[in-house]
C-alpha cells in the first residue's frame, strides 16, 4: 500500500496527445509506502521530472520549418524508512527505449556477480542487476518534421544517465 502526492506546472502547447509544440512541464512528486498503510515494505520516493520544448525555425521555412529541440530530465531518489531494504522491484533500472535508448531494457545501474553454475569449481559468473536507489536520466532531441500532417519526424537524440547506490 502506498500514497503519492505531486505538484505539476505545465506551459506546454500541445497538438493532440503526442506532439508538444513548445513550452515546459515540471513535476515534483513524493510517494510513501509503509506498514502504517497496511503494506509489507516501508520506503519513501522523491521524484522530479522536467521537460522543455523550443521551436527553432518558423514553420514556413522550406527544409527546417517546424524543427525543435526537446530536453527531458528525471531525478529520482528512494530510501527505506525502516530497517528493511527497499524492495528490488521499486529500485531503478534505466535502459531501453523509454529511458536510455541504445541500451538494453533495464540493463544499467548497479549489479553484483552471482554464480551461474552449481559446480563450486566453476568460475562462470553472471551479472545480476540490483538496481539503484538514485537515478538521473537526461534526454536531448532534435526533431525535424518530415511529413507534418502524418506527424512523421526525423529525430536525432543524445541520452545520458544511470542509476546509483548510496
PDB file of N, CA and C in Angstrom, residues 114-117 119 121-126:
ATOM      1  N   UNK A 114      26.901 -13.204  -9.546  1.00  0.00           N
ATOM      2  CA  UNK A 114      26.392 -14.381  -8.862  1.00  0.00           C
ATOM      3  C   UNK A 114      26.886 -15.619  -9.602  1.00  0.00           C
ATOM      4  N   UNK A 115      26.965 -16.708  -8.885  1.00  0.00           N
ATOM      5  CA  UNK A 115      27.357 -17.970  -9.511  1.00  0.00           C
ATOM      6  C   UNK A 115      26.240 -18.414 -10.439  1.00  0.00           C
ATOM      7  N   UNK A 116      26.615 -18.817 -11.644  1.00  0.00           N
ATOM      8  CA  UNK A 116      25.588 -19.256 -12.585  1.00  0.00           C
ATOM      9  C   UNK A 116      25.721 -20.741 -12.885  1.00  0.00           C
ATOM     10  N   UNK A 117      26.449 -21.442 -12.037  1.00  0.00           N
ATOM     11  CA  UNK A 117      26.645 -22.861 -12.196  1.00  0.00           C
ATOM     12  C   UNK A 117      26.685 -23.465 -10.804  1.00  0.00           C
ATOM     13  N   UNK A 119      28.308 -26.011  -9.852  1.00  0.00           N
ATOM     14  CA  UNK A 119      29.622 -26.591  -9.566  1.00  0.00           C
ATOM     15  C   UNK A 119      30.494 -25.546  -8.861  1.00  0.00           C
ATOM     16  N   UNK A 121      33.587 -25.490  -8.383  1.00  0.00           N
ATOM     17  CA  UNK A 121      34.873 -25.325  -9.058  1.00  0.00           C
ATOM     18  C   UNK A 121      34.766 -24.455 -10.306  1.00  0.00           C
ATOM     19  N   UNK A 122      33.559 -24.187 -10.700  1.00  0.00           N
ATOM     20  CA  UNK A 122      33.348 -23.404 -11.912  1.00  0.00           C
ATOM     21  C   UNK A 122      33.510 -21.915 -11.612  1.00  0.00           C
ATOM     22  N   UNK A 123      34.107 -21.207 -12.549  1.00  0.00           N
ATOM     23  CA  UNK A 123      34.276 -19.763 -12.391  1.00  0.00           C
ATOM     24  C   UNK A 123      33.294 -18.982 -13.255  1.00  0.00           C
ATOM     25  N   UNK A 124      32.263 -19.644 -13.683  1.00  0.00           N
ATOM     26  CA  UNK A 124      31.261 -18.973 -14.504  1.00  0.00           C
ATOM     27  C   UNK A 124      30.424 -18.082 -13.598  1.00  0.00           C
ATOM     28  N   UNK A 125      30.445 -16.791 -13.903  1.00  0.00           N
ATOM     29  CA  UNK A 125      29.685 -15.836 -13.116  1.00  0.00           C
ATOM     30  C   UNK A 125      28.756 -15.064 -14.040  1.00  0.00           C
ATOM     31  N   UNK A 126      27.701 -14.576 -13.463  1.00  0.00           N
ATOM     32  CA  UNK A 126      26.714 -13.836 -14.235  1.00  0.00           C
ATOM     33  C   UNK A 126      26.394 -12.534 -13.498  1.00  0.00           C
TER      34      UNK A 126
END
